[in-house]
Short mmCIF file of C-alpha atoms in Angstrom, two decimals:
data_model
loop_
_atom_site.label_atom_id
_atom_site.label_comp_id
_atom_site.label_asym_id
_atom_site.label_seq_id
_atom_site.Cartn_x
_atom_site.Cartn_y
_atom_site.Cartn_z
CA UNK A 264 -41.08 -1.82 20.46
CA UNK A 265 -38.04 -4.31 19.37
CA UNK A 266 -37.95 -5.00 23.18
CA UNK A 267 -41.41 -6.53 23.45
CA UNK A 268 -42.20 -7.47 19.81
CA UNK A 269 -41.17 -10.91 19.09
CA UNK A 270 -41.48 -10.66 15.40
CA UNK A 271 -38.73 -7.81 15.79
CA UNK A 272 -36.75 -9.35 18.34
CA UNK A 273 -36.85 -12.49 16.22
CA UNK A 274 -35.15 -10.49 13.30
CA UNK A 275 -32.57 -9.27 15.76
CA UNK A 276 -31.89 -12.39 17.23
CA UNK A 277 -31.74 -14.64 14.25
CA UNK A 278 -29.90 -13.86 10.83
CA UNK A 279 -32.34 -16.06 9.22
CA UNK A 280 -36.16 -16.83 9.36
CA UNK A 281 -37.90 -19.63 8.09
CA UNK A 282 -41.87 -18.57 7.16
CA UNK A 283 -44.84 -21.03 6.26
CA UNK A 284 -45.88 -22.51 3.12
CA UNK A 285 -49.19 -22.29 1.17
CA UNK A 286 -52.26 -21.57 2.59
CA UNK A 287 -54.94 -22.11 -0.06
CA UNK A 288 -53.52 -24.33 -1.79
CA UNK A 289 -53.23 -26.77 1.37
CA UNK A 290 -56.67 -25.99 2.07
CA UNK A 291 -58.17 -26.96 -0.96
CA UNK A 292 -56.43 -30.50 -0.23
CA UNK A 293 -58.62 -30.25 2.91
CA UNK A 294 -61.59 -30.05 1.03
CA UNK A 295 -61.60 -26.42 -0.35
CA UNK A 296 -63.37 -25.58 -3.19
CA UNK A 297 -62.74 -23.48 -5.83
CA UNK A 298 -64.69 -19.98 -5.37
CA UNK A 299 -65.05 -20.77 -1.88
CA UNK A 300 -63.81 -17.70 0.49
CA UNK A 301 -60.79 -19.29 3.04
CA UNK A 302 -61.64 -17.03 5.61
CA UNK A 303 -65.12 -18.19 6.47
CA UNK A 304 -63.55 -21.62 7.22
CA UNK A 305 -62.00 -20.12 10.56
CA UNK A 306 -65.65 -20.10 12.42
CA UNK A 307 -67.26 -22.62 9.98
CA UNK A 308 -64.15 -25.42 10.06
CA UNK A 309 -61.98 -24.21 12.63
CA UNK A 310 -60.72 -27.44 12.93
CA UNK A 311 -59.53 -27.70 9.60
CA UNK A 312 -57.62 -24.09 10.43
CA UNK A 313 -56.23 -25.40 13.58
CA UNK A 314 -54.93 -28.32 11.57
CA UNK A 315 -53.35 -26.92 8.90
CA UNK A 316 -52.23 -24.15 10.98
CA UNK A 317 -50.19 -27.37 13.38
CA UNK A 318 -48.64 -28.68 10.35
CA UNK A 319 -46.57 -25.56 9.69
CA UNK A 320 -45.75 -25.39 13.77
CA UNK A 321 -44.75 -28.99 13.43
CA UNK A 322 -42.25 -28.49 10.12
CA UNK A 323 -40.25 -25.93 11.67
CA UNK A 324 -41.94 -22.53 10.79
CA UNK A 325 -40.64 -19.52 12.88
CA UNK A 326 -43.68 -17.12 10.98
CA UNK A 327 -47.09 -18.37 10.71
CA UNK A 328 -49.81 -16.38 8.55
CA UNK A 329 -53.24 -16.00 9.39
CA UNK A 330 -55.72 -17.37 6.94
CA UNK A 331 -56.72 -13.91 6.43
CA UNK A 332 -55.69 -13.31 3.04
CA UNK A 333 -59.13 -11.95 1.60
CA UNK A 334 -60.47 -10.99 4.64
CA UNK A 335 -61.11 -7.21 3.96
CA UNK A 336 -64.21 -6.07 3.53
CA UNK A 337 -63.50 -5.33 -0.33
CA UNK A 338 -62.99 -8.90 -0.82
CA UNK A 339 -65.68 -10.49 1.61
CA UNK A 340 -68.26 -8.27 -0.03
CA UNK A 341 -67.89 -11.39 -2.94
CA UNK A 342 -69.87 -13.45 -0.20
CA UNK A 343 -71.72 -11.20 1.80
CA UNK A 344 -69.70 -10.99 4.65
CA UNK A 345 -68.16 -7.62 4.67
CA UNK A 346 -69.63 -7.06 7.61
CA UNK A 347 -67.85 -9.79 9.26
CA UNK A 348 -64.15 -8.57 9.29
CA UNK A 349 -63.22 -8.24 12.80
CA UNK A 350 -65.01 -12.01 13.52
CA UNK A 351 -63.33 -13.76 10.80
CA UNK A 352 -60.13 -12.19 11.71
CA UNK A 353 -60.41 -12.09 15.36
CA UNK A 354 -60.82 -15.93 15.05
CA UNK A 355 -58.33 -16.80 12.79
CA UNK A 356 -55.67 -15.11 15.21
CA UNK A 357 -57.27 -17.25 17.96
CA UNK A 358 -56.82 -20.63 16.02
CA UNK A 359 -53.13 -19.77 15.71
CA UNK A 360 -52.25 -18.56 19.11
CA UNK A 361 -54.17 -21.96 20.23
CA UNK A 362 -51.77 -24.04 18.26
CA UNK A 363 -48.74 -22.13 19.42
CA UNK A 364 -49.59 -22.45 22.40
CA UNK A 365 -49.34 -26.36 23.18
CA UNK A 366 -45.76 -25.94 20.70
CA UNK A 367 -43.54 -24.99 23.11
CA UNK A 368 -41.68 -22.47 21.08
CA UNK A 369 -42.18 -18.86 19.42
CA UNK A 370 -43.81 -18.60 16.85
CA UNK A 371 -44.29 -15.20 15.22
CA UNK A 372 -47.99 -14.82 14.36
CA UNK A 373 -48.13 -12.56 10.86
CA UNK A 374 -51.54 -10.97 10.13
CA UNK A 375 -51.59 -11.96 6.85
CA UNK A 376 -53.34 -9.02 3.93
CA UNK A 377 -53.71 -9.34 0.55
CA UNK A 378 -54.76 -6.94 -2.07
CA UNK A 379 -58.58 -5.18 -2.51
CA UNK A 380 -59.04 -6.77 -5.51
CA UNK A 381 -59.97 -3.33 -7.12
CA UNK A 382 -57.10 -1.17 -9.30
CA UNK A 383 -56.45 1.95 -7.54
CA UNK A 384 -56.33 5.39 -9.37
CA UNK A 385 -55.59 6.97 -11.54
CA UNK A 386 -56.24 3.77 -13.15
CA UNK A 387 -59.01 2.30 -11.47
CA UNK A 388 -61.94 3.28 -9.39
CA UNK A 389 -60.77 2.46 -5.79
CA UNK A 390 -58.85 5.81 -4.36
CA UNK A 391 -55.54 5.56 -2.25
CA UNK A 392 -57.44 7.34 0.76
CA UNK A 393 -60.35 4.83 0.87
CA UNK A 394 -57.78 1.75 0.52
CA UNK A 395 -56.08 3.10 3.22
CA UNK A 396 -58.92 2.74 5.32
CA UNK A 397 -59.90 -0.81 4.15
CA UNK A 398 -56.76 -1.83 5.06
CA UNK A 399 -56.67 -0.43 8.40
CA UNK A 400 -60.27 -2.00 9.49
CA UNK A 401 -58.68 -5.07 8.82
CA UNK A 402 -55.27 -4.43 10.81
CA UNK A 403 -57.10 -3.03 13.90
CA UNK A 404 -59.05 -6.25 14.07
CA UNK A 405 -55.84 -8.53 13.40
CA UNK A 406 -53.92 -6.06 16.37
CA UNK A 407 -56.36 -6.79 18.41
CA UNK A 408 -56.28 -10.08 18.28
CA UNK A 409 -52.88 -10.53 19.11
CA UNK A 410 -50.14 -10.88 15.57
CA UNK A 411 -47.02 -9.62 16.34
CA UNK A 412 -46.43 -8.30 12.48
CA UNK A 413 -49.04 -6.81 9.64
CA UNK A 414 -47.88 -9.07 6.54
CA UNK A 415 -49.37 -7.45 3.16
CA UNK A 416 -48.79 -9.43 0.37
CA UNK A 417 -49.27 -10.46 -3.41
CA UNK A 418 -49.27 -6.71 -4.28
CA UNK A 419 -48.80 -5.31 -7.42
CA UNK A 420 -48.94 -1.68 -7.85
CA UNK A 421 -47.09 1.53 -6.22
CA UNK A 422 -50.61 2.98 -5.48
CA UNK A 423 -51.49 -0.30 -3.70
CA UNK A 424 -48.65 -0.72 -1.86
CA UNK A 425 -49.00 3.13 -0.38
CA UNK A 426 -51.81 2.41 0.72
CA UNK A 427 -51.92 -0.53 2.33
CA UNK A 428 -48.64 0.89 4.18
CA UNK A 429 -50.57 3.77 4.82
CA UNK A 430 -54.01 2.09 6.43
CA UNK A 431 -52.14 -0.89 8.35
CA UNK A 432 -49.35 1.21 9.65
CA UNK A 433 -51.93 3.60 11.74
CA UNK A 434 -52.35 0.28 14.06
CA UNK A 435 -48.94 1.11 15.43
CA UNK A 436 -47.23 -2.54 14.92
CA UNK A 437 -43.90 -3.70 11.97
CA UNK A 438 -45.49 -3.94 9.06
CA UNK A 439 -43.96 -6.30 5.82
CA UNK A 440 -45.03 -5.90 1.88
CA UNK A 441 -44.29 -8.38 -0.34
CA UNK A 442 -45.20 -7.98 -4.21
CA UNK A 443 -45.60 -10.79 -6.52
CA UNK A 444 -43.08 -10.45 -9.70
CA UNK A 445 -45.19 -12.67 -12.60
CA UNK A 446 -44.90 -10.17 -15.45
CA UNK A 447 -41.55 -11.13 -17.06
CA UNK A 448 -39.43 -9.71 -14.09
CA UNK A 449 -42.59 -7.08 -13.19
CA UNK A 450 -45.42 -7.08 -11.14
CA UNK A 451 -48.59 -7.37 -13.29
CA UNK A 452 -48.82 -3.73 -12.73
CA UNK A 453 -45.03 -3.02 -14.08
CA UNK A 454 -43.03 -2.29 -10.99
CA UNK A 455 -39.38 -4.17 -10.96
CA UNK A 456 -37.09 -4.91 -8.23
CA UNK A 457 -35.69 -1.74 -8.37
CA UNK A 458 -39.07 0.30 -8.35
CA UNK A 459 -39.91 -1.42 -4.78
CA UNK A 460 -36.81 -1.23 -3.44
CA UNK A 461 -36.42 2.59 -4.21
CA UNK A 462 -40.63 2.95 -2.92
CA UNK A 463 -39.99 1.56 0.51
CA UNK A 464 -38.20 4.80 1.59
CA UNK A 465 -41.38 6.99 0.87
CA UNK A 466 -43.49 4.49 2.31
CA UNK A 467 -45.46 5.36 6.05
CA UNK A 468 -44.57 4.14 8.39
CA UNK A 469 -41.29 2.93 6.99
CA UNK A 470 -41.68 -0.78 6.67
CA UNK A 471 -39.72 -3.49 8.65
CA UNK A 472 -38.66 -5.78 5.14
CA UNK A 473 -40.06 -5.94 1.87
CA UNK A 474 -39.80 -8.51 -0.98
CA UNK A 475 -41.42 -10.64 -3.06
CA UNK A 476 -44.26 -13.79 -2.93
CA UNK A 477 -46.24 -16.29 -5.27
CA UNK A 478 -44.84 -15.30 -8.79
CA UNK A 479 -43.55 -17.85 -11.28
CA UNK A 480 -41.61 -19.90 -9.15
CA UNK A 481 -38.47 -20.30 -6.85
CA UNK A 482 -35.77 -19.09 -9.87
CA UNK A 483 -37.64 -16.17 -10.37
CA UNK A 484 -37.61 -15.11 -6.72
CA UNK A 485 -33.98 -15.54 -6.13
CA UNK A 486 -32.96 -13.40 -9.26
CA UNK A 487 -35.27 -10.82 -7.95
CA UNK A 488 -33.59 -10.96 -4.37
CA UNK A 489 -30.30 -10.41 -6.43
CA UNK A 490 -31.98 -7.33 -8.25
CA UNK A 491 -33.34 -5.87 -5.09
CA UNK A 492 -29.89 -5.72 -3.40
CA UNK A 493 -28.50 -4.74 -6.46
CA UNK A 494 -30.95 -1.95 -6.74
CA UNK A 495 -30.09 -1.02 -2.95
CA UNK A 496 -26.68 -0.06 -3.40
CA UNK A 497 -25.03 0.71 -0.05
CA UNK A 498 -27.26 3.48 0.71
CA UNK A 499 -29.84 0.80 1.69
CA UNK A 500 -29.59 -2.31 4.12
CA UNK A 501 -33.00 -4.18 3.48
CA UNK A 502 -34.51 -6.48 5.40
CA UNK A 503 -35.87 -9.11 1.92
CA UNK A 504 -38.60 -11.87 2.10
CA UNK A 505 -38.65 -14.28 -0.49
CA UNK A 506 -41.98 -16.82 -0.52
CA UNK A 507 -41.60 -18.08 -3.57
CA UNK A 508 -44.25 -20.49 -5.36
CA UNK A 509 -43.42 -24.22 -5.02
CA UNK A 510 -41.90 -25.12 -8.72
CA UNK A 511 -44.66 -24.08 -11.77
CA UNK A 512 -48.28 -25.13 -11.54
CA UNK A 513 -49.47 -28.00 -14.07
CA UNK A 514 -52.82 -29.57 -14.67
CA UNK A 515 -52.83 -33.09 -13.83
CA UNK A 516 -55.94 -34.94 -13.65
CA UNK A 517 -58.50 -32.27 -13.29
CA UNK A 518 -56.67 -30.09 -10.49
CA UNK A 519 -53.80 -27.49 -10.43
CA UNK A 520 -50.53 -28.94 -8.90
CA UNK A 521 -47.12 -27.75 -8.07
CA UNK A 522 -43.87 -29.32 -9.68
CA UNK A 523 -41.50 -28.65 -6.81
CA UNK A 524 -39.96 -31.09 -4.57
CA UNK A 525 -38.65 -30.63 -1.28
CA UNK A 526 -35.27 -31.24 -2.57
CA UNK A 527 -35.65 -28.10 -4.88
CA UNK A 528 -37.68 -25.82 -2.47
CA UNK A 529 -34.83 -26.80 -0.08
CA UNK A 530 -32.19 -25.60 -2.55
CA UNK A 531 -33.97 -22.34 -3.10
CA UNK A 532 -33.80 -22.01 1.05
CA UNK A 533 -30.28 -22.06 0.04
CA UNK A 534 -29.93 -19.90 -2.87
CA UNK A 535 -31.76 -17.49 -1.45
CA UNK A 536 -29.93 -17.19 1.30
CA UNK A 537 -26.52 -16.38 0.36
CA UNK A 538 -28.54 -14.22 -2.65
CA UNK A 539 -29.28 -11.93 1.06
CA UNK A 540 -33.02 -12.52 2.09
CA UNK A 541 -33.17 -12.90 5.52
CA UNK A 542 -36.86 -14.48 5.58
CA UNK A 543 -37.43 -17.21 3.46
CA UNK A 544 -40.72 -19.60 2.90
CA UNK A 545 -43.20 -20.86 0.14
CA UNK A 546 -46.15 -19.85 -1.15
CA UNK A 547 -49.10 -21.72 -3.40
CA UNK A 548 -47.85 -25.29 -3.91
CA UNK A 549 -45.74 -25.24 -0.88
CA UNK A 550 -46.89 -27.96 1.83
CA UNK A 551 -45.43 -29.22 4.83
CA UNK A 552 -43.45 -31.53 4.18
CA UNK A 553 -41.39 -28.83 1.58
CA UNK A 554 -41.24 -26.37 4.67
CA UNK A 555 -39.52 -29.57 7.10
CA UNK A 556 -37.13 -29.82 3.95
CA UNK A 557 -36.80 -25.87 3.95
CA UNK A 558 -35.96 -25.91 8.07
CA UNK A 559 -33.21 -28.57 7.73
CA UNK A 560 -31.64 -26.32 4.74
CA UNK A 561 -31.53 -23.42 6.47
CA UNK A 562 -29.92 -24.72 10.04
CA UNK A 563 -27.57 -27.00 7.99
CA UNK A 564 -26.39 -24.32 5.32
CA UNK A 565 -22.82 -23.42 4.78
CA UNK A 566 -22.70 -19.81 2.96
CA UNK A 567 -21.32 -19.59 -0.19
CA UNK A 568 -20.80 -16.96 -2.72
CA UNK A 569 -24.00 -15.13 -4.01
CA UNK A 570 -25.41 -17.33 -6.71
CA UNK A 571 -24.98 -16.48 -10.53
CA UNK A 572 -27.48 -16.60 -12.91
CA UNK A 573 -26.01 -19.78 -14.39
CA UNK A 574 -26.29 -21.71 -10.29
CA UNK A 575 -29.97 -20.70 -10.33
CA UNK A 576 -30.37 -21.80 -13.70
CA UNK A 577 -29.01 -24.80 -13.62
CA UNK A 578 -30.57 -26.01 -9.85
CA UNK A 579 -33.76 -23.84 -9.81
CA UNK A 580 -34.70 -23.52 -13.73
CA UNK A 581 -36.02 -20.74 -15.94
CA UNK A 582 -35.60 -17.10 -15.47
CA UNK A 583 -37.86 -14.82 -17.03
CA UNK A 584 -35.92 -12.55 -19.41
CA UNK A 585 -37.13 -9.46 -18.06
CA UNK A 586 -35.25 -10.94 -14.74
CA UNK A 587 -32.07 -11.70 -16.58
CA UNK A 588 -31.87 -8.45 -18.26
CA UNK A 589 -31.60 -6.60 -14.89
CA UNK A 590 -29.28 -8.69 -13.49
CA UNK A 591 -27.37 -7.81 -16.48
CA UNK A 592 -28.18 -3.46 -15.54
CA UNK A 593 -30.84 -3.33 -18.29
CA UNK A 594 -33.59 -1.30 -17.06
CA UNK A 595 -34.78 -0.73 -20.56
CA UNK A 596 -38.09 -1.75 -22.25
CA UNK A 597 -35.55 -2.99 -24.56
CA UNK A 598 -34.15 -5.25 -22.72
CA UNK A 599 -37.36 -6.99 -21.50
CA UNK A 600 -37.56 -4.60 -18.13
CA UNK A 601 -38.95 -1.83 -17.10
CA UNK A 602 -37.40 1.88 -17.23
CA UNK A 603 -36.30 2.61 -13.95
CA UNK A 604 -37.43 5.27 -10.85
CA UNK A 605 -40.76 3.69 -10.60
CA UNK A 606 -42.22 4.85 -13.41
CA UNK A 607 -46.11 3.84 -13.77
CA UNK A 608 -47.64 1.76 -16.40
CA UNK A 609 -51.35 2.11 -17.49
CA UNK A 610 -51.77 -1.33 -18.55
CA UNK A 611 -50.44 -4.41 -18.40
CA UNK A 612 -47.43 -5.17 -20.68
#
């Protein structure tokens, strides 16, 4: 597969890999509203797609997404199109491989898929088997349309991780999961660095890279790329994404913006880097013009030392103290993390 897949010949060609930034929040400067489902824009506005789609082609990305995020049919159900999977994401891939086309480059197409919406048991309603096949309804259609990579992302929970893994990874193609870390160095649902990094080797098929997306910002990602490799050991050589959120979201004049600059975002490019992720973009806040700021980091960048807590701190910003204590080797409750192995929470701490 490496042979003819370029997302995998990509990885072996190239130590680093610059991904996209935000899609929803770019669309919503497009006219977006709030409630409004993404995915029916690709046959209702698919020039709007195609454009924001160029934009990221034009900055430099070498991995595109799919505005596909919510389009299972768990989540299109919330406006009646569950029914429409395999359209909506059949012409979402189209829009992309359009745009790539007139670029003159490759450009890795990633299927992007985010989370039911539902909490799997044992704590919610939604089992692992019929996740599974949500999942894979929504790969087969994005397969067949032509991405190179399944990209699930914003996940929170063991269960949901499993099986999305499980469902996409029947389609046959590399398949990425990305978690968001929001919860004071957790995932909402309690997992930490360590409990994903020591979950991808149960995981089928075994996935290409793992990491971690959205969260509280750019700090917060690269300490957690520090505590997955430090979680890894030797044992383990993974492949990490970082797509961290563009600076913290403020309320300014009636709408939600992002506090990054492209001087910052491009500094996290960097930290993150020599921290050891080998695919590195943005996610909500992150526009354009950060991801041109992003590209010039990464071709320009000079590795240095892994950074310490006090380099992020002082050029990114806060760290979460759940975050700090593991960089410190406190697992503990105690120590604002979570005990390790990938032990399950019921709630939300």
């Amino acid at each position: 597969m490496a042979e003819s897949n370029l997302f995998l010949r990509m990885l072996a060609e190239k130590r680093f890999l610059l991904a996209d930034g935000a899609t929803g929040t770019n669309l919503f400067s497009m006219g977006l509203m709030t409630g409004d489902a993404p995915e029916l824009w690709n046959t209702e506005h698919p020039e709007k797609i195609a454009a924001h789609y160029r934009t990221f082609v034009e900055a430099g990305s070498d991995i595109i997404l799919t505005n596909t995020f919510g389009g299972n049919r768990r989540r299109l159900v919330l406006h009646q199109a569950q029914d429409r999977v395999e359209e909506l994401n059949t012409a979402a891939v189209k829009i992309l491989k359009d745009e790539i086309a007139k670029a003159g480059r490759e450009i890795v197409i990633g299927g992007s898929m985010g989370p039911t919406g539902d909490i799997l048991e044992p704590n919610g309603p939604l089992s692992i088997a019929e996740a599974a096949d949500i999942f894979e309804e929504q790969a087969r259609a994005l397969a067949a349309a032509g991405v190179d990579v399944l990209w699930l992302e914003t996940l929170s929970s063991k269960e949901e991780v499993e099986a999305a893994v499980l469902g996409a990874g029947r389609v046959g193609l590399p398949v990425v999961n990305t978690l968001s870390i929001d919860t004071n160095g957790r995932t909402m649902m309690g997992l930490t660095a360590a409990d994903i990094i020591k979950l991808q080797p149960s995981l089928h098929p075994h996935p290409i890279a793992c990491g971690t997306n959205c969260g509280v910002g750019a700090s917060e990602v690269v300490a957690t790329v520090l505590n997955f490799f430090n979680a890894a050991g030797e044992e383990q050589e993974p492949i990490i994404v970082a797509k961290a959120n563009c600076g913290i979201p403020e309320y300014v004049d009636g709408k939600i913006v992002y506090n990054g600059t492209p001087e910052l975002m491009a500094r996290y490019v960097e930290l993150a880097m020599d921290a050891g992720a080998r695919i590195i973009g943005g996610c909500c806040g992150t526009s354009p013009e950060h991801i041109r700021a992003m590209r010039a980091a990464m071709d320009q960048h000079v590795p240095q030392e892994k950074p310490s807590l006090e380099v992020i701190l002082r050029d990114l910003g806060s760290v979460s103290k759940g975050a700090q204590a593991q960089l410190a080797g406190d697992l503990s409750v105690e120590g604002g993390s979570l005990g390790g192995g990938g032990r399950k929470r019921s709630r939300r701490a």
